[in-house]
XYZ file of N, CA and C in Angstrom:
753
model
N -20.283 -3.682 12.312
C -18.988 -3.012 12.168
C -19.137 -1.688 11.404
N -20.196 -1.887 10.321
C -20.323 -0.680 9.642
C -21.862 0.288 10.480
N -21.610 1.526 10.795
C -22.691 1.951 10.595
C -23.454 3.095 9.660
N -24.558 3.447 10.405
C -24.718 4.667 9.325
C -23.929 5.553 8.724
N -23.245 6.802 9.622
C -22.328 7.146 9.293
C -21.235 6.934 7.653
N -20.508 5.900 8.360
C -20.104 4.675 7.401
C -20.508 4.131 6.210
N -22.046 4.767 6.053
C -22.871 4.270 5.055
C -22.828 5.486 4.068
N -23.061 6.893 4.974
C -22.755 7.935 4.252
C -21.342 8.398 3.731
N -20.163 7.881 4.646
C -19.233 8.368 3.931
C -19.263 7.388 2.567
N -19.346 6.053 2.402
C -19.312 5.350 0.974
C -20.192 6.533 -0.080
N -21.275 6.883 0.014
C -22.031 7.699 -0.931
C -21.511 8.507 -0.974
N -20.785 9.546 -0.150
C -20.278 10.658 -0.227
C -18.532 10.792 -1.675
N -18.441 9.499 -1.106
C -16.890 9.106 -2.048
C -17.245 8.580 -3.881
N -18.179 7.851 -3.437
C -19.291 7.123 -4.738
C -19.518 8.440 -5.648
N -19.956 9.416 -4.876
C -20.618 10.789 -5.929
C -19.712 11.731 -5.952
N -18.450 11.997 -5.531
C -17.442 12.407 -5.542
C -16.276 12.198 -6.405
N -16.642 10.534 -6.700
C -16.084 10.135 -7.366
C -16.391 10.078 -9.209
N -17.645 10.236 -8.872
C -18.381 10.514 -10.928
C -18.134 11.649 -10.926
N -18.127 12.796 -9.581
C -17.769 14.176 -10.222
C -16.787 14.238 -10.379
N -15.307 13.298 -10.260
C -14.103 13.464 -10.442
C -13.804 12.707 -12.083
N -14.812 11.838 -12.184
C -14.287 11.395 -13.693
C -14.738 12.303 -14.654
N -15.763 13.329 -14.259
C -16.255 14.438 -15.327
C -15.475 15.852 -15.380
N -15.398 16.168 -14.446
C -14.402 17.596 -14.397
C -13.207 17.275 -14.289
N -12.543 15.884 -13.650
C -10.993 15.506 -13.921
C -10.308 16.321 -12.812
N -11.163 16.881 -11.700
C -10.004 17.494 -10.508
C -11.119 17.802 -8.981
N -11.976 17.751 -9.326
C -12.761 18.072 -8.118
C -13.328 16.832 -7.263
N -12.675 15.895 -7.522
C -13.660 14.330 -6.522
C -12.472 14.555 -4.944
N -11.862 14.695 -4.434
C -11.065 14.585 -3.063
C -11.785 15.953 -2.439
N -11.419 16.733 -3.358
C -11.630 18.877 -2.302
C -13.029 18.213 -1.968
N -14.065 18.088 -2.907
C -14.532 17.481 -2.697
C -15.990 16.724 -1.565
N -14.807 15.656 -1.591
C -15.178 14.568 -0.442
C -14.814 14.568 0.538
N -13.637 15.343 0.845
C -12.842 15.331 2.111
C -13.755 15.856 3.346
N -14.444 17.426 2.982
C -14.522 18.056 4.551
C -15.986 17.108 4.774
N -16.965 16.199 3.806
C -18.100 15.744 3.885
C -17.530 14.350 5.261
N -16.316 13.653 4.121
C -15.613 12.663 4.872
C -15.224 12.548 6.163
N -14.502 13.848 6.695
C -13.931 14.457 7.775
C -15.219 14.229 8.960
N -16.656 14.663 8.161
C -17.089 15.282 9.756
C -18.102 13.984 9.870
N -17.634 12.892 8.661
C -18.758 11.725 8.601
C -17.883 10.327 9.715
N -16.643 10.414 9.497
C -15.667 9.379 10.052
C -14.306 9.614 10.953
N -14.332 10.975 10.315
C -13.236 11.530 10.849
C -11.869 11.788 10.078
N -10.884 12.500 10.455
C -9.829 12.846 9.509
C -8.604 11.539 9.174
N -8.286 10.863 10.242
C -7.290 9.474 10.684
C -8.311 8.564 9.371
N -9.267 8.662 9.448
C -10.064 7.765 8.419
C -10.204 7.501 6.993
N -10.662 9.020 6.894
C -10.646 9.916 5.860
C -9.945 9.852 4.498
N -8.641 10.229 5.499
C -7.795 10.972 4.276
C -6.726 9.168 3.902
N -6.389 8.660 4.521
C -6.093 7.483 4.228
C -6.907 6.725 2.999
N -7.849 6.665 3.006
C -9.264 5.986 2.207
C -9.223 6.918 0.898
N -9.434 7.751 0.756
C -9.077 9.141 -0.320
C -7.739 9.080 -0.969
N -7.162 9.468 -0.236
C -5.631 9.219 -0.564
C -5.293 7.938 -1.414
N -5.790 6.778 -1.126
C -5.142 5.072 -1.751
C -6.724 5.169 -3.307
N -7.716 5.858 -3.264
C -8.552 5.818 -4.462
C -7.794 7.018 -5.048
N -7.022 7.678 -4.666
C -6.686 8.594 -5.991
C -5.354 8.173 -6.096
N -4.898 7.346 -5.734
C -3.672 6.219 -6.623
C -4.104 5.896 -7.228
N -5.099 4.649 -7.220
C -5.601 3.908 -8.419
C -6.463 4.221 -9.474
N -6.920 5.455 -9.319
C -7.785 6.640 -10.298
C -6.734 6.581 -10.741
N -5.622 6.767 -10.244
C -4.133 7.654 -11.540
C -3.462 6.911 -12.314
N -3.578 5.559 -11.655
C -2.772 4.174 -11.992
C -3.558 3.483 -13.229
N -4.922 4.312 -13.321
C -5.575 3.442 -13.871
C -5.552 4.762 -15.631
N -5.448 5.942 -15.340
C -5.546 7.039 -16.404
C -4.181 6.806 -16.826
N -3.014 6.662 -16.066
C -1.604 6.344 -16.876
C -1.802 4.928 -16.971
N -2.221 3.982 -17.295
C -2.392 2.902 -18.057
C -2.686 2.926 -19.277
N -3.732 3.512 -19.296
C -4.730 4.195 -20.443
C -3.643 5.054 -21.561
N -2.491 5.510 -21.088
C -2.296 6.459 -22.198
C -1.053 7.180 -21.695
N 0.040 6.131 -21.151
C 1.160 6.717 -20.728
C 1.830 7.476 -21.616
N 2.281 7.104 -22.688
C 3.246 7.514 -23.692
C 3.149 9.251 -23.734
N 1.591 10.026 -22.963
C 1.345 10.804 -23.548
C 2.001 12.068 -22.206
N 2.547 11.708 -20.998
C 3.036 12.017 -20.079
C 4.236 12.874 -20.986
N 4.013 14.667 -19.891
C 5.145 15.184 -20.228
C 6.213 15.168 -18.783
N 7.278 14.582 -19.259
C 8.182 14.232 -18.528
C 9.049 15.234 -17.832
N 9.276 16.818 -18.401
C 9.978 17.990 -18.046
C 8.666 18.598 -17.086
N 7.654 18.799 -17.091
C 6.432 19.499 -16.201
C 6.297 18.321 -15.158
N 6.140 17.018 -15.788
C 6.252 15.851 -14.418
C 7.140 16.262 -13.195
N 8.761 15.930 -13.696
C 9.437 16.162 -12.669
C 9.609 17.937 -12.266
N 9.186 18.736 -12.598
C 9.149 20.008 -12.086
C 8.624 19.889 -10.842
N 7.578 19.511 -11.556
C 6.086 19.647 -10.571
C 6.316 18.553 -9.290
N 6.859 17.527 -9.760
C 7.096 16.541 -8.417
C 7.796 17.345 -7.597
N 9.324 17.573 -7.656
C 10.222 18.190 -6.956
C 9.288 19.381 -6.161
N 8.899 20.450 -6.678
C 8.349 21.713 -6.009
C 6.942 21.079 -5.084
N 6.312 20.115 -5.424
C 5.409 20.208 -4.516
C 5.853 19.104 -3.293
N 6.860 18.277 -3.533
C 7.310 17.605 -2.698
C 7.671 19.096 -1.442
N 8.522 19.665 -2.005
C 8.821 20.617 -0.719
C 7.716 21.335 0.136
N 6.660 21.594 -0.543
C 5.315 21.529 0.121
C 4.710 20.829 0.775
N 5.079 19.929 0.406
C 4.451 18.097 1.271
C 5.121 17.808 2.492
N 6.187 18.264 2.224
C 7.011 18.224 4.031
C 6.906 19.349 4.839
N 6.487 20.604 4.098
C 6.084 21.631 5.212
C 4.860 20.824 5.676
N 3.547 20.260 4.673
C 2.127 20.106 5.410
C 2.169 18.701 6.198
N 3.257 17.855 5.810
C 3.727 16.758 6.848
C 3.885 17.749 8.303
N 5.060 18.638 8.562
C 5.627 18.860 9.590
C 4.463 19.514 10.291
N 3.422 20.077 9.585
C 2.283 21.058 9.874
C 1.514 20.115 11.049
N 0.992 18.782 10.472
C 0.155 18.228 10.810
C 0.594 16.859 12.249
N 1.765 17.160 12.311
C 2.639 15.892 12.733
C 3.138 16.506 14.087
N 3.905 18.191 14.022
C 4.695 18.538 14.939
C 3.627 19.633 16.108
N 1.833 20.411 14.906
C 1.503 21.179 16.032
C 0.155 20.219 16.013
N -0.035 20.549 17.258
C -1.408 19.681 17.880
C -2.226 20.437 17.651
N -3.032 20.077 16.193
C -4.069 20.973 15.607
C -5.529 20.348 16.068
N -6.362 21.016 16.870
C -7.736 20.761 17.381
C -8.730 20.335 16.247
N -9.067 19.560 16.551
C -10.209 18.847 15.142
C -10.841 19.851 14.654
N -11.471 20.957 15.696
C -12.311 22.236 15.483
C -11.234 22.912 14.479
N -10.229 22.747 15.094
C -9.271 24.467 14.262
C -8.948 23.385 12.878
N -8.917 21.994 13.259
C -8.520 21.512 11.240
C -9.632 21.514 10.304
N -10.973 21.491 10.761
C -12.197 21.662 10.090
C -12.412 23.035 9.490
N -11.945 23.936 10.281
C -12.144 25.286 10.218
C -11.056 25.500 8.707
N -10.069 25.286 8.818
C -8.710 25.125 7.988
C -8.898 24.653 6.725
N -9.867 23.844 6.550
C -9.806 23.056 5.355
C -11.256 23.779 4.825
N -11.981 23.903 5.549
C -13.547 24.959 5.250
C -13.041 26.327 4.557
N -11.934 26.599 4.810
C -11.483 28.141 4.383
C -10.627 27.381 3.058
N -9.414 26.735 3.090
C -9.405 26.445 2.248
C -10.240 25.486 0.659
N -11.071 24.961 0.710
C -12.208 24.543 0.146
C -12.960 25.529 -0.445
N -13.233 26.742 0.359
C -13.761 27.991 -0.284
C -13.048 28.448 -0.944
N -11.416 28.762 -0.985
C -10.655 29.726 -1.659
C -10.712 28.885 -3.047
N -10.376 27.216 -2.899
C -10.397 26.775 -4.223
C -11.732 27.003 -5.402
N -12.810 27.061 -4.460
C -14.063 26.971 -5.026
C -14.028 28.646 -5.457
N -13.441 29.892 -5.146
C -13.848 30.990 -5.867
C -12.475 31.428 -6.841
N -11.027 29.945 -6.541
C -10.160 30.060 -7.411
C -11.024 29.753 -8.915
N -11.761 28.784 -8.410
C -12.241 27.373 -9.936
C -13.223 28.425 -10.376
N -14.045 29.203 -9.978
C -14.946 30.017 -10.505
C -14.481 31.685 -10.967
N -13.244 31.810 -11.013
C -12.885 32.820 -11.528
C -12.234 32.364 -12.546
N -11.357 31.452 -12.524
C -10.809 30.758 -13.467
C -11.367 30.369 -14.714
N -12.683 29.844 -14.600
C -13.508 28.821 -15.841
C -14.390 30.018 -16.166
N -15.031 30.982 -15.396
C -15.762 32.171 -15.940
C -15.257 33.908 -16.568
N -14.192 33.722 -15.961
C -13.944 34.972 -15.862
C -12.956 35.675 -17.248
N -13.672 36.432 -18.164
C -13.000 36.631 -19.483
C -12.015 37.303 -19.231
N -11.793 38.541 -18.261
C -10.517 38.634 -18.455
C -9.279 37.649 -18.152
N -9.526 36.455 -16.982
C -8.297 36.031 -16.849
C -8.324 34.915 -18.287
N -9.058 34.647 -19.071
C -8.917 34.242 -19.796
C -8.271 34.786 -20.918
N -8.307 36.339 -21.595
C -7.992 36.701 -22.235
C -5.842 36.632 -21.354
N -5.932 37.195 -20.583
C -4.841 36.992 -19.825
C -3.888 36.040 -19.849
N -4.573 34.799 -20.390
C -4.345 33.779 -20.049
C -3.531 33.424 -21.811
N -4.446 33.835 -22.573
C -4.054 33.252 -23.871
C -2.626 34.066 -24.169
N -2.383 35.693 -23.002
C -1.423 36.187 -23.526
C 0.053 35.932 -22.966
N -0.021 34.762 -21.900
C 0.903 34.460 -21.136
C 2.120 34.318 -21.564
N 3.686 34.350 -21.458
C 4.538 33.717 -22.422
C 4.766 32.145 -21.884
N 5.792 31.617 -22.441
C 6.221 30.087 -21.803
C 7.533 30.051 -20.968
N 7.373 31.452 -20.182
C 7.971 31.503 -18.607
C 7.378 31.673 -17.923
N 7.670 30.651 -17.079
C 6.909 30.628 -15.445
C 7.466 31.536 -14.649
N 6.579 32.141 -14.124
C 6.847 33.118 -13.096
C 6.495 33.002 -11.569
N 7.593 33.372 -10.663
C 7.662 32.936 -9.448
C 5.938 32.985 -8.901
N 4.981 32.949 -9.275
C 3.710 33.170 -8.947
C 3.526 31.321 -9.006
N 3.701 31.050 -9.848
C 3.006 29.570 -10.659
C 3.913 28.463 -9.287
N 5.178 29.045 -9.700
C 5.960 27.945 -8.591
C 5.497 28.193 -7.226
N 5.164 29.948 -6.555
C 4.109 29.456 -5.461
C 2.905 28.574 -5.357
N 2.264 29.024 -6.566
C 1.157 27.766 -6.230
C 1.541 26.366 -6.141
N 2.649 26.228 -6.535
C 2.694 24.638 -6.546
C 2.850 24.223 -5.453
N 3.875 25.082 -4.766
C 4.528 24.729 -3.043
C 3.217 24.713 -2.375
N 2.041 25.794 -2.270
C 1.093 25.946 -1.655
C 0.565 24.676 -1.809
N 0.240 24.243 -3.168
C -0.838 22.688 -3.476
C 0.115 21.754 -2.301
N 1.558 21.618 -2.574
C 2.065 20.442 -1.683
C 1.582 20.775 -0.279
N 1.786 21.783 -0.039
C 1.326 21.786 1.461
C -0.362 21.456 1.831
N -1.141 22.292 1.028
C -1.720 21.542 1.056
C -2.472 20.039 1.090
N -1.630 18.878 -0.164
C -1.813 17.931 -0.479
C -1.322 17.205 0.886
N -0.379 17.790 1.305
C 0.407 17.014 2.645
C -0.606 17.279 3.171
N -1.234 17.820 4.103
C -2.315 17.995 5.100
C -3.560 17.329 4.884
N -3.988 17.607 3.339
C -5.876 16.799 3.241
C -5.879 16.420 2.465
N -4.898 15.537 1.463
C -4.774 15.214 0.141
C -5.491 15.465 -1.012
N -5.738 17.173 -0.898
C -6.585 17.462 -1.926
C -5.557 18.880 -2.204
N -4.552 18.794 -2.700
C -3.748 19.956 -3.628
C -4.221 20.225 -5.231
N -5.307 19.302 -5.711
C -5.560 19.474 -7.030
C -5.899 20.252 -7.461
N -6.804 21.378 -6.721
C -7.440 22.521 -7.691
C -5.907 23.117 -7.788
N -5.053 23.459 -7.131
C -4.437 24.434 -6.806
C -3.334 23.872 -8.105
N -2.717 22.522 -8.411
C -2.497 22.266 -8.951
C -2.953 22.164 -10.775
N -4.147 22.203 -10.697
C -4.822 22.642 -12.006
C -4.454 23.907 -12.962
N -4.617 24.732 -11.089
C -4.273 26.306 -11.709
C -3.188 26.666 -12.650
N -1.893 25.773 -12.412
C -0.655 25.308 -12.954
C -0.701 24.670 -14.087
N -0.814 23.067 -13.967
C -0.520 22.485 -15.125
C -1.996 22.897 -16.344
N -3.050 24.001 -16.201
C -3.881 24.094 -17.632
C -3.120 25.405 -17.988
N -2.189 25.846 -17.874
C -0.894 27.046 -18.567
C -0.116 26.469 -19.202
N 0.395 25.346 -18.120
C 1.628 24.696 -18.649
C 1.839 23.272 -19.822
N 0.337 23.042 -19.511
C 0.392 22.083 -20.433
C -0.570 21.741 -21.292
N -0.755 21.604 -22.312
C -2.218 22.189 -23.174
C -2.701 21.240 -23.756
N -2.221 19.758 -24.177
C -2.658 18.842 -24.830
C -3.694 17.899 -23.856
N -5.192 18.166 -24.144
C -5.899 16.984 -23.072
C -5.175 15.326 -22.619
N -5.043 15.160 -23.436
C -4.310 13.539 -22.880
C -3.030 14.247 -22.012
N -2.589 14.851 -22.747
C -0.943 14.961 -21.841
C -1.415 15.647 -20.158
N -2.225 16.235 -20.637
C -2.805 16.927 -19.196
C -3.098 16.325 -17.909
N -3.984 14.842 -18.173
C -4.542 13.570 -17.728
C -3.735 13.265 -17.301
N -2.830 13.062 -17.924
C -1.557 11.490 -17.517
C -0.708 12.007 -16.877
N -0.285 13.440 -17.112
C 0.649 13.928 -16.476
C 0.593 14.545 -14.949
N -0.897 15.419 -14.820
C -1.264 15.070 -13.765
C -1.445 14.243 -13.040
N -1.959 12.864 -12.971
C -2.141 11.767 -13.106
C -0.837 11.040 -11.962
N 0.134 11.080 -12.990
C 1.305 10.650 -12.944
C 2.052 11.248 -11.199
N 1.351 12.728 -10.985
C 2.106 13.347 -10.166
C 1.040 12.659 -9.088
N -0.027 12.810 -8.887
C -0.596 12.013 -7.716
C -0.272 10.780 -7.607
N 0.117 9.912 -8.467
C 0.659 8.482 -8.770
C 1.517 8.262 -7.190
N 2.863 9.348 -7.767
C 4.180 9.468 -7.038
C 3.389 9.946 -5.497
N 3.425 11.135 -5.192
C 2.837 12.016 -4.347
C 1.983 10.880 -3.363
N 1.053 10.547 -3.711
C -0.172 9.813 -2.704
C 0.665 8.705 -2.469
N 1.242 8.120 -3.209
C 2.082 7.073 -2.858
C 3.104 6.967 -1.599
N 3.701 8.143 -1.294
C 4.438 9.118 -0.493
C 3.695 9.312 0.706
N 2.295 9.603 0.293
C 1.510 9.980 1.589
C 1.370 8.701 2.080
N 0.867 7.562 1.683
C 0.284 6.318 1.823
C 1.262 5.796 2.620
N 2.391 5.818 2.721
C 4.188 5.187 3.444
C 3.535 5.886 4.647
N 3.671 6.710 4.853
C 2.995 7.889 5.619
C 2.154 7.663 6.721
N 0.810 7.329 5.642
C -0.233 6.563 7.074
C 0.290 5.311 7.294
N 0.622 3.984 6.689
C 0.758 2.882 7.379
C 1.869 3.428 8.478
N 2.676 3.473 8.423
C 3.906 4.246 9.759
C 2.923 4.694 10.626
N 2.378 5.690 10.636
C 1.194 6.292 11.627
C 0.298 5.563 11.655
N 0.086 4.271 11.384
C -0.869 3.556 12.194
C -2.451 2.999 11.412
N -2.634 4.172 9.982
C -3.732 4.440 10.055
C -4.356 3.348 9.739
N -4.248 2.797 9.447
C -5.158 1.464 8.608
C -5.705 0.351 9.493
N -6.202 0.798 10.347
C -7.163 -0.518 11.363
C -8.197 -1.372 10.489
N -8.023 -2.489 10.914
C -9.094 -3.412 10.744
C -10.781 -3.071 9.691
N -11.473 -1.595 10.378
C -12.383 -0.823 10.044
C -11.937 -0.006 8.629
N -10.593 0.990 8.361
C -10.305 1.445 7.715
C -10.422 0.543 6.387
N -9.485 -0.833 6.672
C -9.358 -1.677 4.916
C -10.606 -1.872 4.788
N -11.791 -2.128 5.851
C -13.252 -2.740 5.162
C -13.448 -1.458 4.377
N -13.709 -0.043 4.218
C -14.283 1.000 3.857
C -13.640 0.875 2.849
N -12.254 1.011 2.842
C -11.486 1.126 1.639
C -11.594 0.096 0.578
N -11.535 -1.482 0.920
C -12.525 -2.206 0.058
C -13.721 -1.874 -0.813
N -14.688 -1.731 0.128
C -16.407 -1.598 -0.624
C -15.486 0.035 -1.452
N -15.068 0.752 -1.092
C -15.010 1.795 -1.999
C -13.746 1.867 -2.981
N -13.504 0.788 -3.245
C -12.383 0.616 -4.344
C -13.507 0.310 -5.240
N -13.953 -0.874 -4.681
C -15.279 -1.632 -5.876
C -16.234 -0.498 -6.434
N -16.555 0.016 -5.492
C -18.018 1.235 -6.069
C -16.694 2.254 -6.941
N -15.712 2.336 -6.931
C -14.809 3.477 -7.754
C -15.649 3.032 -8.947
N -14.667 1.679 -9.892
C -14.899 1.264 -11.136
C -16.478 1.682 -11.714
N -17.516 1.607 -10.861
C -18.743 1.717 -11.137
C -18.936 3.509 -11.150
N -18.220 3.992 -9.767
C -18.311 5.507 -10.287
C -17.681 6.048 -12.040
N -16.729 5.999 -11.782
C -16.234 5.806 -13.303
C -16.919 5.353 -14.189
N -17.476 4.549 -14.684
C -18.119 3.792 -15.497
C -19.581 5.023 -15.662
N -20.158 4.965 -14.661
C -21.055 6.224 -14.631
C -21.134 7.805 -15.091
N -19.913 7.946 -14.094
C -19.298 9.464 -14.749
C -19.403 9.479 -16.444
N -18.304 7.981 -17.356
C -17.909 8.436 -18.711
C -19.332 8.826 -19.322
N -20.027 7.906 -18.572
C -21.522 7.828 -19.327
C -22.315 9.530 -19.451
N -22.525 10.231 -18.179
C -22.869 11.173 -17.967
C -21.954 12.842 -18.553
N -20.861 12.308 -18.906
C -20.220 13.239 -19.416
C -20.517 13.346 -20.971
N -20.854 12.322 -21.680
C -21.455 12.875 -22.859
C -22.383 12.869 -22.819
N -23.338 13.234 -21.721
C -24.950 13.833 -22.063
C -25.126 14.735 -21.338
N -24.046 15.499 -20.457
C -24.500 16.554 -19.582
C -24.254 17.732 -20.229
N -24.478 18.921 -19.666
C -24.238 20.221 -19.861
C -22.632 20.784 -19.246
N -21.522 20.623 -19.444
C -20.418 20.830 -18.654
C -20.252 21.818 -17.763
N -20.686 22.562 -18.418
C -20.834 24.057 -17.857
C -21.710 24.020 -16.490
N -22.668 23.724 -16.507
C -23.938 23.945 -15.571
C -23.581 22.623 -14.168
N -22.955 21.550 -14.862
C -22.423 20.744 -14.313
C -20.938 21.542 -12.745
N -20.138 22.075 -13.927
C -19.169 22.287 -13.034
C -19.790 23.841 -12.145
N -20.780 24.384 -12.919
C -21.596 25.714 -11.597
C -21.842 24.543 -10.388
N -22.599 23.383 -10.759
C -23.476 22.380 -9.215
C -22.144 22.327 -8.854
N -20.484 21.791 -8.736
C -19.918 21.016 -8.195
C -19.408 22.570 -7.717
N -19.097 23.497 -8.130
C -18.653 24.576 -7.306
C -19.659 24.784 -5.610
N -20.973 25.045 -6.386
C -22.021 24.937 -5.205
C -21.998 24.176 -4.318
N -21.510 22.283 -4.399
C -21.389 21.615 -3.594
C -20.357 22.538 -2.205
N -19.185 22.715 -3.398
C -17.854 23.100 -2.794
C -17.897 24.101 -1.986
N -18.784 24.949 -2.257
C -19.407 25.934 -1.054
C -19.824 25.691 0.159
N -20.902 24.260 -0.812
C -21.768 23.934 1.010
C -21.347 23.177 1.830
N -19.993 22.311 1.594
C -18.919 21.667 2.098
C -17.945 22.696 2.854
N -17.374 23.714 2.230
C -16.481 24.755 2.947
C -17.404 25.364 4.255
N -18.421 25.697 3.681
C -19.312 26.459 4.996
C -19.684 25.768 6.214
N -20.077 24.442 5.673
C -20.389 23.596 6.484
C -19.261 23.058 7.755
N -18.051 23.418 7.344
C -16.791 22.774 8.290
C -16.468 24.131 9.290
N -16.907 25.494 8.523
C -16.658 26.753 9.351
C -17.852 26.443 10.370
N -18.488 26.208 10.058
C -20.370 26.225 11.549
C -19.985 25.099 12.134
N -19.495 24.208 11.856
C -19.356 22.856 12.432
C -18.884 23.161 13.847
């Protein structure tokens, strides 16, 4: 029932998944276009989608109290309206596997030279410290953009990052509150695929073995995060993110 393939997407989600307990946003962007061209998208994003519930279910366990409740529901509302443009996107035009590979390869790159201007770049940092605590119609685009995104490949997180590390500055509150919004959100998507069908027989086995290997990714990740280099760490996961984006444009 399982084959190779099948064998690679589990590893692909497995190591996707320790890079998501160390940087806290990069395990879906990710895994997805690796996922996509290993099983397919109907497969994919279903399987992805239900592990980053219980990634979230499991960080707001850990430390609810610390959830900010005014950036929560902001952020729900605005990217919800995004989520039904990338619903209607994916539902109403008959997008060619070629032209959705291509789509998500371009987007995958933009996040990967968003995340590397972002974490390197001193001026937007200096920029950054001089911001006030009004949001400006810029921030609320990105959010709509992440929903649409998130609706289409359930990976709106970088885009979402870009947002809540302005808006919200306390590490725990950051966690949970993000957290909290994929909670809702994937949950939304998940109604979503069972209606559409997705969950055959094949789908729950994958999604099984890779619920189990999560806990162990995790468990791994905490370990490796206090002995790595962070920095040099999040340069490799950008690089991945490259050779994943490029890889879906040649495909």
């Amino acid at each position: 029932m399982i084959d190779f393939k099948d064998i690679l997407f589990i590893i692909v989600v497995f190591v996707a998944n320790i890079i998501q307990s160390i940087t806290g946003f990069a395990g879906t962007v990710l895994a997805m276009p690796f996922s996509i061209m290993l099983v397919g998208y109907g497969t994919a994003k279903p399987i992805l989608n239900v592990l980053g519930i219980v990634l979230s279910l499991g960080v707001i366990g850990l430390n609810h109290k610390s959830l900010n409740k005014k950036e929560f529901f902001k952020i729900i509302a605005i990217m919800l309206a995004g989520m039904v443009a990338g619903f209607f996107i994916t539902t109403q035009f008959d997008l060619k596997a070629g032209l959705l590979y291509k789509l998500l390869g371009v987007i995958v790159l933009l996040f990967m030279g968003i995340g590397v201007f972002n974490s390197y770049s001193e001026k937007y940092r200096s920029k950054k410290k001089e911001t006030n605590e009004k949001t400006s119609f810029l921030a609320y685009l990105v959010l709509v953009v992440a929903g649409v995104v998130h609706g289409m490949f359930v990976c709106g997180g970088p885009l979402l990052v870009v947002y809540a590390s302005e808006k919200i500055k306390g590490r725990d509150e950051f966690r949970v509150t993000v957290s909290a919004v994929w909670a809702v959100l994937n949950s939304i998507i998940l109604f979503s695929d069972v209606k559409a069908g997705l969950f055959n027989h094949k789908t729950v086995i994958l999604l099984a073995v890779c619920i189990v290997l999560l806990f162990g990714a995790l468990w791994l990740g905490n370990i490796l995060f206090r002995h790595i280099n962070k920095k040099w760490f999040m340069i490799i996961t950008y690089v991945l993110m490259g050779i994943s984006g490029i890889s879906l444009l040649v495909k």
